[in-house]
Amino acid sequence: MEVKASAKYMRISPRKVHKLSGAVKGKRVETALNTLKFMPQKAAGILEKVIRSAVANADQNSEIDIDLLVVRNIVADQGPTLKRWRARARGRATRILKRTSHITVILDEEASV
């Protein structure tokens, strides 16, 4: 049985989240959380929080054994982009794109993986 959790409008580029999602995809939840704990990237903390949220969602369902949960998939979609301006030489301005992402974590029991 699948369990989902999502974090929307996170102020991090989806590309940076994709880099770390491959490191924990397919692993058991304990191992994935332990791996993320020791990673220095900002995305690691965000992913850890979303995985913990999915585990808490699974805990509400009595049919699911939390010890057997595996990270089935992590999806980082692009959210709305904040457009900002930075002053440059000779009175010009350059656009800065501050990207956001919607992160979805899907957990599943090990037997069905």
JSON list of N, CA, C and O in Angstrom, two decimals, residues 75-98:
[
{"chain": "A", "resi": 75, "resn": "VAL", "atom": "N", "xyz": [9.70, 12.65, -6.43]},
{"chain": "A", "resi": 75, "resn": "VAL", "atom": "CA", "xyz": [9.46, 13.51, -7.59]},
{"chain": "A", "resi": 75, "resn": "VAL", "atom": "C", "xyz": [9.66, 14.95, -7.17]},
{"chain": "A", "resi": 75, "resn": "VAL", "atom": "O", "xyz": [9.09, 15.40, -6.18]},
{"chain": "A", "resi": 76, "resn": "ALA", "atom": "N", "xyz": [10.49, 15.67, -7.91]},
{"chain": "A", "resi": 76, "resn": "ALA", "atom": "CA", "xyz": [10.71, 17.10, -7.65]},
{"chain": "A", "resi": 76, "resn": "ALA", "atom": "C", "xyz": [10.28, 17.87, -8.89]},
{"chain": "A", "resi": 76, "resn": "ALA", "atom": "O", "xyz": [11.01, 17.94, -9.89]},
{"chain": "A", "resi": 77, "resn": "ASP", "atom": "N", "xyz": [9.08, 18.42, -8.84]},
{"chain": "A", "resi": 77, "resn": "ASP", "atom": "CA", "xyz": [8.55, 19.20, -9.96]},
{"chain": "A", "resi": 77, "resn": "ASP", "atom": "C", "xyz": [8.84, 20.68, -9.74]},
{"chain": "A", "resi": 77, "resn": "ASP", "atom": "O", "xyz": [9.01, 21.12, -8.60]},
{"chain": "A", "resi": 78, "resn": "GLN", "atom": "N", "xyz": [8.86, 21.43, -10.83]},
{"chain": "A", "resi": 78, "resn": "GLN", "atom": "CA", "xyz": [9.13, 22.85, -10.71]},
{"chain": "A", "resi": 78, "resn": "GLN", "atom": "C", "xyz": [7.88, 23.60, -10.28]},
{"chain": "A", "resi": 78, "resn": "GLN", "atom": "O", "xyz": [6.79, 23.37, -10.80]},
{"chain": "A", "resi": 79, "resn": "GLY", "atom": "N", "xyz": [8.07, 24.49, -9.30]},
{"chain": "A", "resi": 79, "resn": "GLY", "atom": "CA", "xyz": [6.99, 25.35, -8.85]},
{"chain": "A", "resi": 79, "resn": "GLY", "atom": "C", "xyz": [7.12, 26.71, -9.52]},
{"chain": "A", "resi": 79, "resn": "GLY", "atom": "O", "xyz": [7.90, 26.87, -10.46]},
{"chain": "A", "resi": 80, "resn": "PRO", "atom": "N", "xyz": [6.39, 27.70, -9.05]},
{"chain": "A", "resi": 80, "resn": "PRO", "atom": "CA", "xyz": [6.51, 29.03, -9.64]},
{"chain": "A", "resi": 80, "resn": "PRO", "atom": "C", "xyz": [7.89, 29.63, -9.37]},
{"chain": "A", "resi": 80, "resn": "PRO", "atom": "O", "xyz": [8.49, 29.37, -8.34]},
{"chain": "A", "resi": 81, "resn": "THR", "atom": "N", "xyz": [8.37, 30.41, -10.32]},
{"chain": "A", "resi": 81, "resn": "THR", "atom": "CA", "xyz": [9.69, 31.03, -10.21]},
{"chain": "A", "resi": 81, "resn": "THR", "atom": "C", "xyz": [9.54, 32.49, -9.81]},
{"chain": "A", "resi": 81, "resn": "THR", "atom": "O", "xyz": [8.75, 33.22, -10.41]},
{"chain": "A", "resi": 82, "resn": "LEU", "atom": "N", "xyz": [10.30, 32.91, -8.80]},
{"chain": "A", "resi": 82, "resn": "LEU", "atom": "CA", "xyz": [10.32, 34.31, -8.39]},
{"chain": "A", "resi": 82, "resn": "LEU", "atom": "C", "xyz": [11.32, 35.05, -9.27]},
{"chain": "A", "resi": 82, "resn": "LEU", "atom": "O", "xyz": [12.46, 34.61, -9.42]},
{"chain": "A", "resi": 83, "resn": "LYS", "atom": "N", "xyz": [10.89, 36.15, -9.88]},
{"chain": "A", "resi": 83, "resn": "LYS", "atom": "CA", "xyz": [11.78, 36.92, -10.73]},
{"chain": "A", "resi": 83, "resn": "LYS", "atom": "C", "xyz": [12.26, 38.15, -9.97]},
{"chain": "A", "resi": 83, "resn": "LYS", "atom": "O", "xyz": [11.47, 38.93, -9.47]},
{"chain": "A", "resi": 84, "resn": "ARG", "atom": "N", "xyz": [13.57, 38.30, -9.90]},
{"chain": "A", "resi": 84, "resn": "ARG", "atom": "CA", "xyz": [14.19, 39.42, -9.20]},
{"chain": "A", "resi": 84, "resn": "ARG", "atom": "C", "xyz": [15.19, 40.09, -10.12]},
{"chain": "A", "resi": 84, "resn": "ARG", "atom": "O", "xyz": [15.61, 39.52, -11.12]},
{"chain": "A", "resi": 85, "resn": "TRP", "atom": "N", "xyz": [15.62, 41.31, -9.76]},
{"chain": "A", "resi": 85, "resn": "TRP", "atom": "CA", "xyz": [16.57, 42.07, -10.58]},
{"chain": "A", "resi": 85, "resn": "TRP", "atom": "C", "xyz": [17.81, 42.41, -9.78]},
{"chain": "A", "resi": 85, "resn": "TRP", "atom": "O", "xyz": [17.73, 42.71, -8.60]},
{"chain": "A", "resi": 86, "resn": "ARG", "atom": "N", "xyz": [18.95, 42.37, -10.43]},
{"chain": "A", "resi": 86, "resn": "ARG", "atom": "CA", "xyz": [20.22, 42.74, -9.82]},
{"chain": "A", "resi": 86, "resn": "ARG", "atom": "C", "xyz": [20.84, 43.87, -10.65]},
{"chain": "A", "resi": 86, "resn": "ARG", "atom": "O", "xyz": [20.89, 43.78, -11.88]},
{"chain": "A", "resi": 87, "resn": "ALA", "atom": "N", "xyz": [21.31, 44.90, -9.99]},
{"chain": "A", "resi": 87, "resn": "ALA", "atom": "CA", "xyz": [21.94, 46.03, -10.68]},
{"chain": "A", "resi": 87, "resn": "ALA", "atom": "C", "xyz": [23.28, 45.59, -11.26]},
{"chain": "A", "resi": 87, "resn": "ALA", "atom": "O", "xyz": [24.03, 44.84, -10.64]},
{"chain": "A", "resi": 88, "resn": "ARG", "atom": "N", "xyz": [23.56, 46.03, -12.47]},
{"chain": "A", "resi": 88, "resn": "ARG", "atom": "CA", "xyz": [24.82, 45.71, -13.14]},
{"chain": "A", "resi": 88, "resn": "ARG", "atom": "C", "xyz": [25.49, 47.00, -13.60]},
{"chain": "A", "resi": 88, "resn": "ARG", "atom": "O", "xyz": [24.98, 48.11, -13.37]},
{"chain": "A", "resi": 89, "resn": "ALA", "atom": "N", "xyz": [26.59, 46.87, -14.27]},
{"chain": "A", "resi": 89, "resn": "ALA", "atom": "CA", "xyz": [27.36, 48.03, -14.71]},
{"chain": "A", "resi": 89, "resn": "ALA", "atom": "C", "xyz": [26.59, 48.87, -15.73]},
{"chain": "A", "resi": 89, "resn": "ALA", "atom": "O", "xyz": [25.72, 48.36, -16.44]},
{"chain": "A", "resi": 90, "resn": "ARG", "atom": "N", "xyz": [26.90, 50.14, -15.79]},
{"chain": "A", "resi": 90, "resn": "ARG", "atom": "CA", "xyz": [26.35, 51.11, -16.76]},
{"chain": "A", "resi": 90, "resn": "ARG", "atom": "C", "xyz": [24.83, 51.23, -16.66]},
{"chain": "A", "resi": 90, "resn": "ARG", "atom": "O", "xyz": [24.15, 51.41, -17.68]},
{"chain": "A", "resi": 91, "resn": "GLY", "atom": "N", "xyz": [24.29, 51.10, -15.47]},
{"chain": "A", "resi": 91, "resn": "GLY", "atom": "CA", "xyz": [22.86, 51.31, -15.27]},
{"chain": "A", "resi": 91, "resn": "GLY", "atom": "C", "xyz": [21.97, 50.20, -15.77]},
{"chain": "A", "resi": 91, "resn": "GLY", "atom": "O", "xyz": [20.76, 50.37, -15.89]},
{"chain": "A", "resi": 92, "resn": "ARG", "atom": "N", "xyz": [22.55, 49.07, -16.10]},
{"chain": "A", "resi": 92, "resn": "ARG", "atom": "CA", "xyz": [21.75, 47.95, -16.58]},
{"chain": "A", "resi": 92, "resn": "ARG", "atom": "C", "xyz": [21.26, 47.10, -15.41]},
{"chain": "A", "resi": 92, "resn": "ARG", "atom": "O", "xyz": [21.71, 47.26, -14.29]},
{"chain": "A", "resi": 93, "resn": "ALA", "atom": "N", "xyz": [20.39, 46.16, -15.73]},
{"chain": "A", "resi": 93, "resn": "ALA", "atom": "CA", "xyz": [19.90, 45.23, -14.72]},
{"chain": "A", "resi": 93, "resn": "ALA", "atom": "C", "xyz": [19.86, 43.83, -15.34]},
{"chain": "A", "resi": 93, "resn": "ALA", "atom": "O", "xyz": [19.63, 43.68, -16.54]},
{"chain": "A", "resi": 94, "resn": "THR", "atom": "N", "xyz": [20.09, 42.83, -14.52]},
{"chain": "A", "resi": 94, "resn": "THR", "atom": "CA", "xyz": [20.04, 41.44, -14.96]},
{"chain": "A", "resi": 94, "resn": "THR", "atom": "C", "xyz": [18.98, 40.71, -14.15]},
{"chain": "A", "resi": 94, "resn": "THR", "atom": "O", "xyz": [18.84, 40.94, -12.95]},
{"chain": "A", "resi": 95, "resn": "ARG", "atom": "N", "xyz": [18.25, 39.85, -14.83]},
{"chain": "A", "resi": 95, "resn": "ARG", "atom": "CA", "xyz": [17.19, 39.13, -14.14]},
{"chain": "A", "resi": 95, "resn": "ARG", "atom": "C", "xyz": [17.77, 37.94, -13.39]},
{"chain": "A", "resi": 95, "resn": "ARG", "atom": "O", "xyz": [18.62, 37.21, -13.89]},
{"chain": "A", "resi": 96, "resn": "ILE", "atom": "N", "xyz": [17.28, 37.72, -12.16]},
{"chain": "A", "resi": 96, "resn": "ILE", "atom": "CA", "xyz": [17.65, 36.56, -11.36]},
{"chain": "A", "resi": 96, "resn": "ILE", "atom": "C", "xyz": [16.39, 35.72, -11.18]},
{"chain": "A", "resi": 96, "resn": "ILE", "atom": "O", "xyz": [15.34, 36.23, -10.83]},
{"chain": "A", "resi": 97, "resn": "LEU", "atom": "N", "xyz": [16.52, 34.42, -11.45]},
{"chain": "A", "resi": 97, "resn": "LEU", "atom": "CA", "xyz": [15.39, 33.50, -11.28]},
{"chain": "A", "resi": 97, "resn": "LEU", "atom": "C", "xyz": [15.58, 32.71, -10.00]},
{"chain": "A", "resi": 97, "resn": "LEU", "atom": "O", "xyz": [16.55, 31.98, -9.86]},
{"chain": "A", "resi": 98, "resn": "LYS", "atom": "N", "xyz": [14.67, 32.89, -9.07]},
{"chain": "A", "resi": 98, "resn": "LYS", "atom": "CA", "xyz": [14.71, 32.13, -7.81]},
{"chain": "A", "resi": 98, "resn": "LYS", "atom": "C", "xyz": [13.67, 31.03, -7.94]},
{"chain": "A", "resi": 98, "resn": "LYS", "atom": "O", "xyz": [12.47, 31.26, -7.83]}
]
